Amino acid sequence: MSITITRCEARAIRDSRGKPTVEVSLACAGHTVSAAVPSGKSTGSKEALEKRDKDGIGVADAVVAVNDVIAPKIIGKKADSLAIDRLLIDLDGTDNKSVLGANAVLGVSIATAKLIAAADGIFLWKYIADTAKTTPSLPKLYMNVINGGAHADFRLPFQEYIVVPNDETISKAYARARAIMDNVGKELKKKDGAVTMGDEGGYSLRLDTLDEPFDILTDSIAQAGGGAFIAIDAAATELHRGGAYELLGSRYSAMSLSLAYKELIEKFNLRSIEDPFEETDTKAFEAFYADVGDAVLVVGDDLTVTNPGIVAEMAERRAANAVIIKPNQIGTLLEVYDAVSIAKNAGWQIIVSHRSGETMDPFIADLAVGLGAFGIKAGAPTQPERVVKYERLLAIENEHGIIH
Ligand code: PEP
Ligand code: MG
């Protein structure tokens, strides 16, 4: 069906940290949709630019970019997702969306996809799969239950301690991940010191050794009957100071950090490590992947920033075997689909991710299913902004059942 865009309007809303972010409403005859843009804290230096006002906080300029620059160009145009994305890329004209802002551009890009799916009456995940030419499937839940690093004032070295249930269905995996998280909570009550909530809704506390969080996760998984592996996001760019990695007061070279990871892999069921080294240390990624890549997912995030050119380069260099996909790192779905296609052709796994500053938009659930992603990172189900992603996955599980 040919759909003409009749309205495009942005406004500022608040994210899960209470910081302003952009929401875009888009309409055609009979349908209105909206898309909200998340915001990261431990960002890669090569991510597309998130437009902030002079105070570094507000998004009034990004709202103006949508309302005054983008809207006049797309109102009256046919809603064709890839054509609108191409128009947005050309209208911005820079490599990193520094004119319009990736937050302005992405709101319009996602809203366009939603509008077409709504007007055509097809599931959003199905529309994404058709457009990206991917095969939909249900992702594994990467539930971040203990928060550290920049998301919790470095009370623990690694940013995310994640449990990944092996269950085939979302409902079973979600139940298991929640049970494991409850067990973690009970274990932590036995420890000294305050337990607070990190940015992604997980527990945050101070522990003294590298092993301790893994001991707690291992016990908590066993108490839930097993059936899950452990993943981490080391977010090592944040740990890198003065040429070395700082963990619990000790300094590590890339080589000694590799050995520390290998010990953790041997001792615990740790099967997926994101950003094990800082974003420019490609050689450390290459050596680590060559060493452990058969048994472990070596995942790029700051390393690859959802950028098709960088993903291609890292695949060529065999620096990883999995990639985090965060649409706001690049700005349009067209570029997300390119990055995914390159990664899949290289045999990499795809893990779609939220940001630490999230909104009530569940879009990444449809994105993960549509792209046939291996995993989805959506945080702990203690904040409504994370719960909506899991609820949407549960709903898709039923829709998926209807289709297949
Ligand atoms: C991450 O690093 O994977 C993450 C989700 O955190 P942020 O959004 O702060 O980059
Ligand atoms: Mg990360």
Short mmCIF file of C-alpha atoms and ligand atoms in Angstrom, two decimals, residues 17 39-44 47 144 150-151 159-160 199-200 233 235 238 274-275 301-302 324 326 328-329 353-357 377 386, ligand 1:
data_model
loop_
_atom_site.label_atom_id
_atom_site.label_comp_id
_atom_site.label_asym_id
_atom_site.label_seq_id
_atom_site.Cartn_x
_atom_site.Cartn_y
_atom_site.Cartn_z
CA ARG A 17 18.03 8.40 34.08
CA SER A 39 21.00 7.30 25.19
CA GLY A 40 24.27 5.61 26.22
CA LYS A 41 26.77 6.47 28.94
CA SER A 42 29.76 4.21 28.15
CA THR A 43 29.82 5.30 24.52
CA GLY A 44 32.32 4.40 21.82
CA GLU A 47 29.50 6.45 17.54
CA ASN A 144 22.15 -7.95 33.09
CA ALA A 150 30.30 3.36 34.51
CA HIS A 151 26.72 2.23 35.21
CA GLN A 159 30.04 -3.03 33.57
CA GLU A 160 27.59 -5.92 33.14
CA ASP A 199 21.60 2.21 35.59
CA GLU A 200 20.22 -0.89 33.88
CA ASP A 233 30.25 -6.66 29.13
CA ALA A 235 33.25 -2.23 28.64
CA GLU A 238 36.09 2.68 30.56
CA GLU A 274 31.80 -7.95 25.20
CA ASP A 275 34.47 -5.28 24.72
CA ASP A 301 30.43 -2.87 20.95
CA ASP A 302 32.64 0.23 21.35
CA ILE A 324 26.31 -5.49 19.51
CA LYS A 326 22.51 -0.38 18.86
CA ASN A 328 21.51 5.05 17.91
CA GLN A 329 25.22 4.33 17.42
CA SER A 353 21.02 -3.98 22.64
CA HIS A 354 19.23 -1.26 24.58
CA ARG A 355 21.19 1.68 25.99
CA SER A 356 21.78 2.42 29.66
CA GLY A 357 19.44 5.43 29.31
CA LYS A 377 20.34 -7.11 25.92
CA ARG A 386 13.36 -2.60 30.50
C1 PEP B 1 26.80 -1.11 26.70
O1 PEP B 1 27.94 -0.66 26.86
O2 PEP B 1 26.64 -2.17 26.09
C2 PEP B 1 25.63 -0.37 27.19
C3 PEP B 1 24.38 -0.81 27.00
O3 PEP B 1 25.87 0.77 27.87
P1 PEP B 1 25.71 2.24 27.29
O4 PEP B 1 24.32 2.35 26.76
O5 PEP B 1 25.98 3.13 28.48
O6 PEP B 1 26.75 2.38 26.21
#
